[in-house]
Tab-separated table of C-alpha atoms in Angstrom:
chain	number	residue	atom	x	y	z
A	266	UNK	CA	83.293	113.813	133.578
A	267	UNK	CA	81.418	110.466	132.392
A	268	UNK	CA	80.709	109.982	129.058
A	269	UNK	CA	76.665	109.983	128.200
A	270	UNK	CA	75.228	106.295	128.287
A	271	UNK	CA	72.440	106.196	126.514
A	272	UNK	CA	72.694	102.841	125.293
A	273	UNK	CA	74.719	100.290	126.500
A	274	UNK	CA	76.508	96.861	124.694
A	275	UNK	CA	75.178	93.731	126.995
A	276	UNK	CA	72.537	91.440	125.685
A	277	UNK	CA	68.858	92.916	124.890
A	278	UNK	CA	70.508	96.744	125.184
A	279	UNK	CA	70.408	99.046	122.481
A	280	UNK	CA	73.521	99.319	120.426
A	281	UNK	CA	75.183	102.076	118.873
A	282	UNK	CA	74.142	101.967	115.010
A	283	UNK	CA	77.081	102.893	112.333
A	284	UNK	CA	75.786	104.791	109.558
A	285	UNK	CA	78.191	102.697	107.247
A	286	UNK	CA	80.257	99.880	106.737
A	287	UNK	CA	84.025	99.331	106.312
A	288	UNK	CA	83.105	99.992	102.339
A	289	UNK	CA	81.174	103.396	103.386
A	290	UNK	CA	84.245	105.187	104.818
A	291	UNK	CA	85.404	108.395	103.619
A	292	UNK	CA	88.174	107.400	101.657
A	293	UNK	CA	89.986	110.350	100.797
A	294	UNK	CA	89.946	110.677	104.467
A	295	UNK	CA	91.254	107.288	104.997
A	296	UNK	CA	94.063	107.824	102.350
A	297	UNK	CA	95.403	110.756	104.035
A	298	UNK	CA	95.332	109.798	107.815
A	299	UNK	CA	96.991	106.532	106.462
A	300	UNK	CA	99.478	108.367	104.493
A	301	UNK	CA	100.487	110.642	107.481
A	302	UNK	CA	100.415	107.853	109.999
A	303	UNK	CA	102.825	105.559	107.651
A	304	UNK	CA	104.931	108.475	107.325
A	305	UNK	CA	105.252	109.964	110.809
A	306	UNK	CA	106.439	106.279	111.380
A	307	UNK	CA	108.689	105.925	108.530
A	308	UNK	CA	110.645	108.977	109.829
A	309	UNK	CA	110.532	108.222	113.200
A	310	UNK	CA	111.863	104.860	113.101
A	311	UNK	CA	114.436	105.780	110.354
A	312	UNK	CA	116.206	108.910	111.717
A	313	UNK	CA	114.842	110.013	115.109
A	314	UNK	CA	114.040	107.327	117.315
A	315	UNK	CA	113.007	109.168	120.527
A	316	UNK	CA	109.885	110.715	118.169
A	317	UNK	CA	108.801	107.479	117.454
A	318	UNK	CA	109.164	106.671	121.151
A	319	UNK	CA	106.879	109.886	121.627
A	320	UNK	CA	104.385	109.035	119.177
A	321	UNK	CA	103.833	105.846	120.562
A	322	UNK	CA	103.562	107.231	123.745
A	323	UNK	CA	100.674	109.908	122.571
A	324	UNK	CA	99.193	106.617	120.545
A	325	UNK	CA	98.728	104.393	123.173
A	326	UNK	CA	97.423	107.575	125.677
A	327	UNK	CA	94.554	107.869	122.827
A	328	UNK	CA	94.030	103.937	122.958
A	329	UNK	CA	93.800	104.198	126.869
A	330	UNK	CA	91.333	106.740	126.283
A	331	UNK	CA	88.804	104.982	124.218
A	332	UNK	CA	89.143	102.202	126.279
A	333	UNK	CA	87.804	104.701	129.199
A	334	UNK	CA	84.871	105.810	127.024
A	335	UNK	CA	84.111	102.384	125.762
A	336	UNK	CA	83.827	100.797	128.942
A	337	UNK	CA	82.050	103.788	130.629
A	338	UNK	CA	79.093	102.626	128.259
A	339	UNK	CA	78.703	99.532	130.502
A	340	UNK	CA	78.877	101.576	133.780
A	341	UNK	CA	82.622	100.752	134.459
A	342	UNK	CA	84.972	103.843	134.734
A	343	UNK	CA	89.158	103.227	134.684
A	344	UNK	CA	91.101	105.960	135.977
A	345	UNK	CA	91.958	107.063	132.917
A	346	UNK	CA	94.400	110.228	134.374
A	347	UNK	CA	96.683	108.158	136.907
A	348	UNK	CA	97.076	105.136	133.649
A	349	UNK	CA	97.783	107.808	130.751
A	350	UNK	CA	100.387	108.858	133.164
A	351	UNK	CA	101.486	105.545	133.647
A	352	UNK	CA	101.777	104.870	129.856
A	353	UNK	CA	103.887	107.973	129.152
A	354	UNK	CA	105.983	106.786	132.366
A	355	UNK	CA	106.040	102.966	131.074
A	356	UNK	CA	106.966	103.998	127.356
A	357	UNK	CA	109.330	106.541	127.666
A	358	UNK	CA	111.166	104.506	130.482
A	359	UNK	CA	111.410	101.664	129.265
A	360	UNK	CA	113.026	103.192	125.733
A	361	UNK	CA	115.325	105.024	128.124
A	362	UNK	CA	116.463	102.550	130.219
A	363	UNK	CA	116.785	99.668	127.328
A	364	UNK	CA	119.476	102.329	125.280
A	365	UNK	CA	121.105	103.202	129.504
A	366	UNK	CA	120.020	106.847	129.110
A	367	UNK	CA	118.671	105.330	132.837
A	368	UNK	CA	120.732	103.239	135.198
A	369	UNK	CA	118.127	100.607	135.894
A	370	UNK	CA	117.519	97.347	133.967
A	371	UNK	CA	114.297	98.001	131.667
A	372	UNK	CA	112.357	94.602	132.866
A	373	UNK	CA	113.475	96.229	136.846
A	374	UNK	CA	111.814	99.648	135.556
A	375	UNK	CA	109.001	98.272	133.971
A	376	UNK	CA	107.469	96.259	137.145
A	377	UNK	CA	108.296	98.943	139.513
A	378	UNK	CA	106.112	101.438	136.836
A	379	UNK	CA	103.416	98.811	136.485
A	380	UNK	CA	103.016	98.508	140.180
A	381	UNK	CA	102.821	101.779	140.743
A	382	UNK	CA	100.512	102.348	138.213
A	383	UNK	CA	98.330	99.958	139.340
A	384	UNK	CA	98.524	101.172	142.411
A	385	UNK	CA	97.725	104.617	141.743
A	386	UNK	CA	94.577	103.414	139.614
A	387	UNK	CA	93.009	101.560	142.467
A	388	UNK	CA	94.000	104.603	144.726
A	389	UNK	CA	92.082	107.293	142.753
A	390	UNK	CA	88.991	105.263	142.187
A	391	UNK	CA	88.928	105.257	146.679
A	392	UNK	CA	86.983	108.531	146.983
A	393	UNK	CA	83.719	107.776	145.103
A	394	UNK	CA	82.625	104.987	147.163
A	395	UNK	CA	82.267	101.808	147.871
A	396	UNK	CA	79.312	101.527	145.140
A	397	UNK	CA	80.859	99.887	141.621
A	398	UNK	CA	84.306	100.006	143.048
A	399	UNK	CA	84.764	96.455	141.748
A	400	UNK	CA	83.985	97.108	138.653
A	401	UNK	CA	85.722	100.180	137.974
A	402	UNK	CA	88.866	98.769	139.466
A	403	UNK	CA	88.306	95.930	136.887
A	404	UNK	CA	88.003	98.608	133.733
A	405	UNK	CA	91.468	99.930	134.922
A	406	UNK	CA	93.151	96.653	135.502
A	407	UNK	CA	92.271	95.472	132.181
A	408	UNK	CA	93.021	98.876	130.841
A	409	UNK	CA	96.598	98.466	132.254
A	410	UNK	CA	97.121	95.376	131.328
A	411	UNK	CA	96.095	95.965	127.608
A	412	UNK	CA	97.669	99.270	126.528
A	413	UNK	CA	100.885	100.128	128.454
A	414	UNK	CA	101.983	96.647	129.725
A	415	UNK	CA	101.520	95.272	126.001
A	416	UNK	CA	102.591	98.307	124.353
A	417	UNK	CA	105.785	98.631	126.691
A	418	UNK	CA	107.449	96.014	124.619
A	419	UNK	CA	107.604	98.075	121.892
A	420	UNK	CA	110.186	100.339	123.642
A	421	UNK	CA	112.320	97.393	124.676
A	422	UNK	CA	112.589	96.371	121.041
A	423	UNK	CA	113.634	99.930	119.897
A	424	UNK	CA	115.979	100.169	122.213
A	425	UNK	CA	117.522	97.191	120.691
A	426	UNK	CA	121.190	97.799	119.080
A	427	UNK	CA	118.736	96.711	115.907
A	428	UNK	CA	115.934	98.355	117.095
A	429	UNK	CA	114.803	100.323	114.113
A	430	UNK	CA	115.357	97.056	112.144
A	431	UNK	CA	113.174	94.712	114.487
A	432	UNK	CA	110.308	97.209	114.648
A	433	UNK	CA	110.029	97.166	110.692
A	434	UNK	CA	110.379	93.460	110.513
A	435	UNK	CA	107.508	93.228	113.584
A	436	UNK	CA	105.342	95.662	111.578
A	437	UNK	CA	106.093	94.478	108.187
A	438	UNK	CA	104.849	90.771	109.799
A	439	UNK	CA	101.736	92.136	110.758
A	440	UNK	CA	100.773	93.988	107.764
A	441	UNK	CA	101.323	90.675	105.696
A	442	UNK	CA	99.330	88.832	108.159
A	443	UNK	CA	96.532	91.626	107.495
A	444	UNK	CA	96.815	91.997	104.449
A	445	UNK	CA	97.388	88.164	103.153
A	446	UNK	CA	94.652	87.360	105.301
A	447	UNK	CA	91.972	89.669	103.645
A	448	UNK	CA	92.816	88.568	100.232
A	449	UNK	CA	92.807	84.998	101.238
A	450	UNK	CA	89.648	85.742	103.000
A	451	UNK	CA	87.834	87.237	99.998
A	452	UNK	CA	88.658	84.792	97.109
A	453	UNK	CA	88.653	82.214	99.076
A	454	UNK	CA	87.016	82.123	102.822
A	455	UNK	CA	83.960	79.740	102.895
A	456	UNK	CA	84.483	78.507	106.714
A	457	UNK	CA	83.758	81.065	109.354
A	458	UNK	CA	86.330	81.069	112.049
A	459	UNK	CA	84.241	82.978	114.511
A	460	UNK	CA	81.115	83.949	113.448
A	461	UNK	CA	79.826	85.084	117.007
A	462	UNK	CA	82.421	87.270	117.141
A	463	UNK	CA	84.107	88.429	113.931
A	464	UNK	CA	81.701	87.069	111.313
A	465	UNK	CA	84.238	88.111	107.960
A	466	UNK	CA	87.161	85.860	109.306
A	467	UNK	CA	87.766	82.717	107.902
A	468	UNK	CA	89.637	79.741	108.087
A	469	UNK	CA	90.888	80.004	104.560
A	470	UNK	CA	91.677	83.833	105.472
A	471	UNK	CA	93.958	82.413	108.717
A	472	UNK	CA	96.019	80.348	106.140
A	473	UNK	CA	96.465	83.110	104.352
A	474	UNK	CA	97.718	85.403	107.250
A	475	UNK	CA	100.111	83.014	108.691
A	476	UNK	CA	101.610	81.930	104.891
A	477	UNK	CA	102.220	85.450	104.370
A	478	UNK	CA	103.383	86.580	108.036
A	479	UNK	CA	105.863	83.625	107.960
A	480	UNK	CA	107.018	84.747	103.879
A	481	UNK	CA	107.730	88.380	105.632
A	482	UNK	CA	109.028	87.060	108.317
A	483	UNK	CA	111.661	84.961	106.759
A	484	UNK	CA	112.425	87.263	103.920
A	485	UNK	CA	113.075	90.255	106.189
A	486	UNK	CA	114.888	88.057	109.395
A	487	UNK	CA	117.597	86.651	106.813
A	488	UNK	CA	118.051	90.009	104.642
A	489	UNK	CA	117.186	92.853	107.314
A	490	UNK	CA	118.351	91.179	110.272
A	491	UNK	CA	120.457	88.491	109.115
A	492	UNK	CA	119.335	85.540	110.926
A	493	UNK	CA	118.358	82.004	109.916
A	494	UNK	CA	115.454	81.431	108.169
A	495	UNK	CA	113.646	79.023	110.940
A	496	UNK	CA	113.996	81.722	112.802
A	497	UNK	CA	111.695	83.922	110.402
A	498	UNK	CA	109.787	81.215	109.516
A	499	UNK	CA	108.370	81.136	113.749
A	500	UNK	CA	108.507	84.845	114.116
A	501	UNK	CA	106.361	85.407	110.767
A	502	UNK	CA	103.502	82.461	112.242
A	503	UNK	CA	103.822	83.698	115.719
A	504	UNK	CA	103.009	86.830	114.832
A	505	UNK	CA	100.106	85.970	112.501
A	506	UNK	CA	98.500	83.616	115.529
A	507	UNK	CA	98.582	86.252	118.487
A	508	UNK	CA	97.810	89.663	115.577
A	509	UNK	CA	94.836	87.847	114.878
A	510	UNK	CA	93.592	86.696	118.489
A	511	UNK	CA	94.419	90.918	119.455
A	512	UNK	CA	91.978	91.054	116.510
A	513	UNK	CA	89.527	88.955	118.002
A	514	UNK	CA	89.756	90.226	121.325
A	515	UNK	CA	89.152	93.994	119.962
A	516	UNK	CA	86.207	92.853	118.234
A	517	UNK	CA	84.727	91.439	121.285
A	518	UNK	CA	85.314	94.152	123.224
A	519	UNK	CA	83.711	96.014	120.943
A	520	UNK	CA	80.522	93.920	120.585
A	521	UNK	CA	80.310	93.899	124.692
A	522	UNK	CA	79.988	97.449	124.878
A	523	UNK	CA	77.883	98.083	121.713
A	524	UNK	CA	80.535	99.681	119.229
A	525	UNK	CA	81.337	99.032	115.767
A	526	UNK	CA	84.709	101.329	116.128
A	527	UNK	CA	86.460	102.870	119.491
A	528	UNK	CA	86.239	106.131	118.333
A	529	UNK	CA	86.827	108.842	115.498
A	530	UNK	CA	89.798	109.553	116.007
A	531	UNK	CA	91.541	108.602	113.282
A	532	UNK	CA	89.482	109.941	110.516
A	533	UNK	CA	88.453	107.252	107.719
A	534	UNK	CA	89.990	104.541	109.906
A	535	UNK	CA	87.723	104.795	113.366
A	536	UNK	CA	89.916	104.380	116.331
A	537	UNK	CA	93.721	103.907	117.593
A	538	UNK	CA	93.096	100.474	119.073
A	539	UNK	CA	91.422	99.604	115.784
A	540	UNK	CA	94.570	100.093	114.081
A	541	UNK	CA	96.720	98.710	117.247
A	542	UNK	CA	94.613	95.481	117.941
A	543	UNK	CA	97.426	93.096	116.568
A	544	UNK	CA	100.337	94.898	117.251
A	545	UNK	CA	99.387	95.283	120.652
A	546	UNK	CA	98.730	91.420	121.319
A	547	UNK	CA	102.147	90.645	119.047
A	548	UNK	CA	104.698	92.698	120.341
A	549	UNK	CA	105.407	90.324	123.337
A	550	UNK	CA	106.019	87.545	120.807
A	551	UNK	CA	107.930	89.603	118.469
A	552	UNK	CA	110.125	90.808	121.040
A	553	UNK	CA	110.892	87.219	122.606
A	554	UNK	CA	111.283	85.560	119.561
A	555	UNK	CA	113.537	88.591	118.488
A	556	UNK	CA	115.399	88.735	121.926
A	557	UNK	CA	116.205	84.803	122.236
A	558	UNK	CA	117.022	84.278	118.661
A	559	UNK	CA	118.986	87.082	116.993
């Protein structure tokens, strides 16, 4: 069933109004979700790995969901049934065939499940006409291509023999890039980096991202995953760069279609790909840069 469209995100259309900024959120709410979130993947990634494999899977079928409602604003449908299969197909499969639970090369299983994903979508959009089938086709293309074919890497680096060790050091990267940015940012951001699309970012906030990132990144490659520094010192600004274009690209996204978060459904916080943007657009990075160096 389509979602109601009573206002739409292109130029001159009436946008969807937030009743409150990022400082008007129900914090107690936001403490909480955080707090379970940060510990459903602390004990997932510590001592059960194929939960966090499910979680991620259930994670990135929510993400492929906004994406469907988001985009249904702006008159273009995905087929948001045949891809949620897909991602539970891409995620759990590739995690499975990366530890040889499956006798198939992960990168072999992965293109065969993106094909026929893709596939599938363009399939099931075939009986409704010939009328927007362009456009809808679009939606899921970019739908596939953003949630499970980015999120797929994930798996692969779990399924690494130092899987549960490259996932922190990924994560921990990103959350100083976030987090070093935003102080940076505040004390000391005076040169917009894009206003026209994410107006808060700054220059001065970058810096701070990528000096962090790469202070992670080295600290945790040489004591968590014993590798050279250098080789922390690229993962750590890697990361930082391609976390904050998934940031940018979110945001615009979001300002196409008239929304200031996906959804609700992570109380306090808005949506999943709110909280997914950069790791999302940096797990292909991480898991080169992991997989060629260490």
């Amino acid at each position: 069933m389509s979602e109601k469209k009573s206002s739409t995100g292109r130029n001159g259309s009436e946008q969807q109004k937030p009743s409150a900024g990022r400082a008007g959120r129900d914090l107690p709410a936001a403490i909480v979700s955080g707090v379970i979130l940060a510990g459903a993947v602390i004990v997932t990634v510590g001592w059960w790995h194929w939960g966090f494999v499910f979680l991620l899977a259930a994670v990135l079928c929510a993400a492929t969901v906004e994406l469907h409602r988001a985009m249904n604003r702006i008159d273009m449908t995905s087929a948001v049934v045949p891809i949620c299969i897909g991602v539970v197909v891409m995620v759990i499969g590739a995690y499975a065939a990366s530890i040889r639970t499956v006798p198939i090369p992960p990168n072999t299983f992965l293109i065969a499940a993106l094909g026929l994903t893709t596939g599938l979508a363009m399939l099931w959009r075939l009986p409704r006409g010939a009328r927007g089938f362009v456009g809808d086709v679009a939606a899921s293309l970019l739908t596939i291509a953003y949630v499970p074919l980015l999120g797929s890497f994930i798996p692969l680096m779990m399924g690494d023999d130092q899987g549960p060790r490259r996932i922190i050091t990924w994560m921990l990267c990103i959350v100083g890039s976030d987090t070093g940015g935003y102080a940076v940012g505040v004390l000391l951001g005076r040169h917009p980096m894009a206003p026209r699309i994410s107006p808060k970012k700054s220059w001065e906030g970058f810096v701070g991202s990528v000096a962090t990132a790469a202070l992670v990144g080295i600290g945790l490659t040489v004591w968590l995953l014993h590798g050279h520094w250098w080789i922390g010192l690229v993962l750590g600004v890697l990361l930082a760069v391609f976390g904050t274009a998934g940031d940018l690209v979110e945001s615009m996204v979001k300002r196409d279609v008239g929304l200031k978060d996906m959804s609700n459904f992570i109380p306090g916080h808005g949506g999943v790909m709110d909280r997914l943007d950069s790791l999302l657009f940096s797990a292909p990075v991480g898991w080169l840069v992991m997989t060629l160096c260490l």
